[in-house]
Tab-separated table of C-alpha atoms in Angstrom:
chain	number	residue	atom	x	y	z
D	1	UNK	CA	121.028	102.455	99.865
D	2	UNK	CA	118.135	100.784	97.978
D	3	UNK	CA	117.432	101.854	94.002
D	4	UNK	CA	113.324	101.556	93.849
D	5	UNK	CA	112.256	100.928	90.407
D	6	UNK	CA	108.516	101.417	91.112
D	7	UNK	CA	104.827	102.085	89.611
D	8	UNK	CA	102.349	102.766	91.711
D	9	UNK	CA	100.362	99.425	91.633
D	10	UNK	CA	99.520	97.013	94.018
D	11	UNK	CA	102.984	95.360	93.592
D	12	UNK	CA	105.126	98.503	93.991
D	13	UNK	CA	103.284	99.800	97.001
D	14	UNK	CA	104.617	96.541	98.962
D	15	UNK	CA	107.959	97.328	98.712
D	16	UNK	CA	107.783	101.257	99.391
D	17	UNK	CA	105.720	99.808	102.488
D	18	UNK	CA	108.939	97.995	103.973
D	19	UNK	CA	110.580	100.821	103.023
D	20	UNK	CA	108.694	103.086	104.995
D	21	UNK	CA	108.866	100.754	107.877
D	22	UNK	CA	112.116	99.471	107.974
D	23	UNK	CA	113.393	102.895	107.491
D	24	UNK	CA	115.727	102.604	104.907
D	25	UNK	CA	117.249	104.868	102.725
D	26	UNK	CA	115.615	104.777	99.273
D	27	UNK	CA	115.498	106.767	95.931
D	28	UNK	CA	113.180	106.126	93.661
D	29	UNK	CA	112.948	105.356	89.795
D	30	UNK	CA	109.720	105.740	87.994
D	31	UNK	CA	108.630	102.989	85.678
D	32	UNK	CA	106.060	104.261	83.306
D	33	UNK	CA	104.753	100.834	82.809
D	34	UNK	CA	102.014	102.176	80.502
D	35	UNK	CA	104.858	104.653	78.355
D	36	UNK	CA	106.791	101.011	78.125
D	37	UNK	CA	109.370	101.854	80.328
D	38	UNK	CA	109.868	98.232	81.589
D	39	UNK	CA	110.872	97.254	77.938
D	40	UNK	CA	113.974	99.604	78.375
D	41	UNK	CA	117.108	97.896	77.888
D	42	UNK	CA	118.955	98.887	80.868
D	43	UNK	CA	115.708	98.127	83.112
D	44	UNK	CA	115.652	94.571	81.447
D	45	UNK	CA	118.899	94.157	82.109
D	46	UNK	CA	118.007	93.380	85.400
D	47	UNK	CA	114.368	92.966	85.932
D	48	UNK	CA	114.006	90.329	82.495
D	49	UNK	CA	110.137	89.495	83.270
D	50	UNK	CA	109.666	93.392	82.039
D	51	UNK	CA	107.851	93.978	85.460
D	52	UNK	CA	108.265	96.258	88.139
D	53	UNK	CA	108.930	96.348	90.969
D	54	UNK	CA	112.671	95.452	91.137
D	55	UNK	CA	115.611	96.934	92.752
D	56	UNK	CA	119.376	97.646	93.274
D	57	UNK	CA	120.625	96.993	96.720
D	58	UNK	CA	123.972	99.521	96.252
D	59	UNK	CA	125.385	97.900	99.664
D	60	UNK	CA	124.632	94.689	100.460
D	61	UNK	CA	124.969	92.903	103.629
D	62	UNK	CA	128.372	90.840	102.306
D	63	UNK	CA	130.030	93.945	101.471
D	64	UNK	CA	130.104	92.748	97.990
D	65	UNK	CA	128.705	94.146	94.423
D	66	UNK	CA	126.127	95.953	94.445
D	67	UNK	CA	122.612	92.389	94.127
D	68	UNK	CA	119.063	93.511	91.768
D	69	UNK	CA	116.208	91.173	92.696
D	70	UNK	CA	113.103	91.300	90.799
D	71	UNK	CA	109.791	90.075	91.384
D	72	UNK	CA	108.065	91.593	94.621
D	73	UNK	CA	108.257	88.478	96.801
D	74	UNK	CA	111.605	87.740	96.614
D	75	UNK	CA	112.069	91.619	97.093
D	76	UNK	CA	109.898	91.245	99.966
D	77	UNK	CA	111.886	88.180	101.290
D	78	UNK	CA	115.367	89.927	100.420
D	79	UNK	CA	114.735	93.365	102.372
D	80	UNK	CA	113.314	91.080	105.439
D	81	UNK	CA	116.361	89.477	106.104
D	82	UNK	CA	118.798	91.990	105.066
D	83	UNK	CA	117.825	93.746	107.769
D	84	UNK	CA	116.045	91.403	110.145
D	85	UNK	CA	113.022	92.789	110.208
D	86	UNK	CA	108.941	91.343	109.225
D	87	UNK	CA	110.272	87.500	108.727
D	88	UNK	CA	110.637	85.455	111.742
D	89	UNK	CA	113.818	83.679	112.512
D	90	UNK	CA	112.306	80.614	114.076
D	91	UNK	CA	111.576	78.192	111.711
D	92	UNK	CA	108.003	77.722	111.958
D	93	UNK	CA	106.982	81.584	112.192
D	94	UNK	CA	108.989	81.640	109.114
D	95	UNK	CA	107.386	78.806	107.339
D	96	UNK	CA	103.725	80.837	108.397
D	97	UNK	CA	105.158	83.952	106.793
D	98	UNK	CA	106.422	82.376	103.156
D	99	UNK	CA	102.934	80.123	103.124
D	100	UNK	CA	101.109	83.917	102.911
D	101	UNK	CA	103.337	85.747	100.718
D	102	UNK	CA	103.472	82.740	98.618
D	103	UNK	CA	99.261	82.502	99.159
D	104	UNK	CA	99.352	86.196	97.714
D	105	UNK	CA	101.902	86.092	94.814
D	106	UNK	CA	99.724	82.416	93.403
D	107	UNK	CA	96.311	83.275	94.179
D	108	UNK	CA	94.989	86.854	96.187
D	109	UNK	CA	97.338	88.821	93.531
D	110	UNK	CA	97.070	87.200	89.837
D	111	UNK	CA	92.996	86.352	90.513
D	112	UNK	CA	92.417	90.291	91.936
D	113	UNK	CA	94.826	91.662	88.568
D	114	UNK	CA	92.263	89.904	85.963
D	115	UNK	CA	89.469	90.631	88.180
D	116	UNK	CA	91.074	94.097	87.050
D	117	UNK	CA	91.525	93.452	83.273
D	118	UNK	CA	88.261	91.679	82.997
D	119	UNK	CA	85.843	94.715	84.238
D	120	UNK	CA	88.149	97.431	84.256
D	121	UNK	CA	90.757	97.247	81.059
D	122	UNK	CA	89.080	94.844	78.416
D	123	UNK	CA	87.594	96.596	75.537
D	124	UNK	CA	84.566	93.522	75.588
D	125	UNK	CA	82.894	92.951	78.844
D	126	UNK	CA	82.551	89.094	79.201
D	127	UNK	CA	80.450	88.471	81.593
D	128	UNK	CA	81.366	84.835	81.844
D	129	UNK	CA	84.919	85.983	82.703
D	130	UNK	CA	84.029	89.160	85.000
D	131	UNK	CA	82.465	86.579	87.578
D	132	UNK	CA	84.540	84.338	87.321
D	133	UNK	CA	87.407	86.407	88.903
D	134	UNK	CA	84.970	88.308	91.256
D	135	UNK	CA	84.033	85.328	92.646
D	136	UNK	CA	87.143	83.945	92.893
D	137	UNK	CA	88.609	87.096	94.645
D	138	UNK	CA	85.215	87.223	97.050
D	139	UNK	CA	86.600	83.567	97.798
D	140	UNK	CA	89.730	84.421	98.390
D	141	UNK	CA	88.500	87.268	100.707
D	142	UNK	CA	87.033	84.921	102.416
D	143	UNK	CA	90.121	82.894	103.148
D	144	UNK	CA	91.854	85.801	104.284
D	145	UNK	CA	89.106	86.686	106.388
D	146	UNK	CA	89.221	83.440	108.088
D	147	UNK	CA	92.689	83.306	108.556
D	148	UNK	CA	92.686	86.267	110.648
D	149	UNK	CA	89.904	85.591	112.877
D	150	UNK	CA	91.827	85.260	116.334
D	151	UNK	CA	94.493	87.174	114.967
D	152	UNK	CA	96.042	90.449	114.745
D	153	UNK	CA	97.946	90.347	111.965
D	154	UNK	CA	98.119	87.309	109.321
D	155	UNK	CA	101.148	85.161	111.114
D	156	UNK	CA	100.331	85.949	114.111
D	157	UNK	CA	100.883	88.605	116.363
D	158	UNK	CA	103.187	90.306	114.630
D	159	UNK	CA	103.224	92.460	111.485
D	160	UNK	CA	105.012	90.932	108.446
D	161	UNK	CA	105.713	90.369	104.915
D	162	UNK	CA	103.028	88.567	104.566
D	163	UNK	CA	100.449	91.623	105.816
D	164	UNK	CA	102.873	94.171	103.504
D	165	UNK	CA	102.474	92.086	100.592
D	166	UNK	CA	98.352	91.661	100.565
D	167	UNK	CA	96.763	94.747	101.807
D	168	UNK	CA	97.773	96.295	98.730
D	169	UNK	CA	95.350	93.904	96.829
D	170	UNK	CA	92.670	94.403	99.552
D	171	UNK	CA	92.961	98.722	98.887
D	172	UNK	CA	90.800	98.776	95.937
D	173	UNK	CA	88.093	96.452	97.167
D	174	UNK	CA	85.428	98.536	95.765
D	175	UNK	CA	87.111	98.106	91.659
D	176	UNK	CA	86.935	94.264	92.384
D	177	UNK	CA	83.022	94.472	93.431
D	178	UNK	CA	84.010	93.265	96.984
D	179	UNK	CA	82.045	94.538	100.365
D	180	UNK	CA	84.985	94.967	102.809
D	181	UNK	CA	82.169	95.235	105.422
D	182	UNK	CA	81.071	91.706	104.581
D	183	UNK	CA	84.412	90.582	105.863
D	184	UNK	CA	84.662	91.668	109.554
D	185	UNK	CA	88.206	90.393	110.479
D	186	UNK	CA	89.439	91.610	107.357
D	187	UNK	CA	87.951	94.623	107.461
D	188	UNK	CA	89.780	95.430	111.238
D	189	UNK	CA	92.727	94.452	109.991
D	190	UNK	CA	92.950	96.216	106.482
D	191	UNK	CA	91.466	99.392	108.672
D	192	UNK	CA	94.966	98.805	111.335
D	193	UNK	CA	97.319	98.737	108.313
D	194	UNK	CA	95.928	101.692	106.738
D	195	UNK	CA	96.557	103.231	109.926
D	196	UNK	CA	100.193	102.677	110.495
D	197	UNK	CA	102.478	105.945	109.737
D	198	UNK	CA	104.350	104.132	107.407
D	199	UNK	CA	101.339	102.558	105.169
D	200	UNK	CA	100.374	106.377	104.728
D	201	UNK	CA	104.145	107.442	103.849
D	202	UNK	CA	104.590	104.833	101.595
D	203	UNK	CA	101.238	105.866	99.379
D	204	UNK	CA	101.637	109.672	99.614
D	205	UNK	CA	104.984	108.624	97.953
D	206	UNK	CA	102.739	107.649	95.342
D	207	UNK	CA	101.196	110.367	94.749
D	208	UNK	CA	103.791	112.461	92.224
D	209	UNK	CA	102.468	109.613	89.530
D	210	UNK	CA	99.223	108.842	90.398
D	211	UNK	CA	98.031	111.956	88.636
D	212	UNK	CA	98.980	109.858	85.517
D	213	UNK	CA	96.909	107.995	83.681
D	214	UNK	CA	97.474	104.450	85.129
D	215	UNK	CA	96.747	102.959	81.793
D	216	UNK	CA	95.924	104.846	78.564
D	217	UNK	CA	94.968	103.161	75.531
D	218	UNK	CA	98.211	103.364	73.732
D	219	UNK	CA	99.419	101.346	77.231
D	220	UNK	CA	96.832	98.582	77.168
D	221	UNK	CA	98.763	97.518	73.609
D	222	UNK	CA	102.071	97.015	75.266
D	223	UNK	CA	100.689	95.708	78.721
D	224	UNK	CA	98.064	93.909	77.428
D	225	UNK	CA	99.130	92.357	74.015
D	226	UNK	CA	102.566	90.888	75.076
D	227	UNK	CA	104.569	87.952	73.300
D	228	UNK	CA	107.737	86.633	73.109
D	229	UNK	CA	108.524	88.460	69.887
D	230	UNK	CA	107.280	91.609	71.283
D	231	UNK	CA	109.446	92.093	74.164
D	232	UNK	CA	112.523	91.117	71.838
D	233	UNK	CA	111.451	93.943	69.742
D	234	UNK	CA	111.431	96.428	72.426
């Protein structure tokens, strides 16, 4: 039913993690993001940010064509209410859901990725920019963390997008010099998600490309030294 064009990153694990719980059928489509494979043609065609994740809905809910949506959020947003499930209905648990997911695409997600680049990927080690990040993604821990003191999951009582589409960032906590332990309600819940059947389905999906380099040096050119002329050239 759905046509998973998918890396295992952060980003692509939040949409194999609906999957998984939502229970829909799904085939996946590698995206060798550090062979270029988002500069292909026919995956541009549809995803035109050169990103993963994106995907193909083959039957839609209005019986129609078969819809692509790119960007992980709006995949997130389009899989929730295509099937009813992990977005409430009523209009303020719905409003609590988008104000996280929309928290994580702005903030948790872009400030953890150059937390990445800065002390992972960049050839120079600047230490002005390596705290910078860290700190801001120990802040934004500690948002998080506050947000679910009281609560079970980050809306609420119930499970959601919103909890799908961060603990992906929180997984490698120890790559952006963070102390999960320092964070007791996140902590519990990052330790519940990681416990739910379908969390551990959707990673061990992962694991017939993990055993690829996630980024070789040849990759850090294309992912890392981007412009408008470059993508046109691909």
């Amino acid at each position: 039913m759905i046509e998973l064009y998918y890396w295992p990153t952060p980003n692509g694990h939040k949409i194999t993690m609906f999957l998984e719980e939502a229970g829909l059928d799904y085939t996946i489509h590698p995206v060798n993001i550090s062979a270029g494979d988002q500069f292909k043609p026919e995956f541009l065609a549809f995803s035109p940010n050169n990103r993963m994740p994106a995907i193909i809905d083959l039957h839609p809910a209005d019986g129609g064509e078969p819809i692509t949506v790119f960007e992980s959020g709006a995949i997130l947003v389009y899989l929730a209410e295509k099937t009813g499930r992990f977005l409430p209905a009523d209009t303020r648990g719905r409003k609590t859901v988008l104000e996280w997911l929309f928290w994580q695409m702005a903030g948790l997600g872009p400030m953890a990725g150059q937390n990445h680049h800065f002390g992972v990927y960049a050839p120079e080690k600047l230490p002005y920019a390596i705290n910078r990040y860290v700190n801001e993604t120990n802040r934004l821990y500690g948002v998080l963390d506050r947000r679910l003191e009281g609560r079970a999951f980050i809306a609420g009582d119930d499970y959601s997008i919103a909890d799908m589409a961060c603990y992906p960032w929180i997984v490698p906590w120890k790559r952006q010099q963070q102390n999960l332990d320092d964070f007791a309600n996140l902590r519990r819940w990052f330790d519940a998600i990681r416990e739910r059947p379908a969390t551990q389905r959707a990673y061990a999906r992962a694991d017939a490309y993990s055993a690829q380099p996630a980024v070789t040096e040849e990759g850090k050119k294309l992912l890392f030294g981007q412009t408008a002329s470059s993508v046109r050239q691909n």
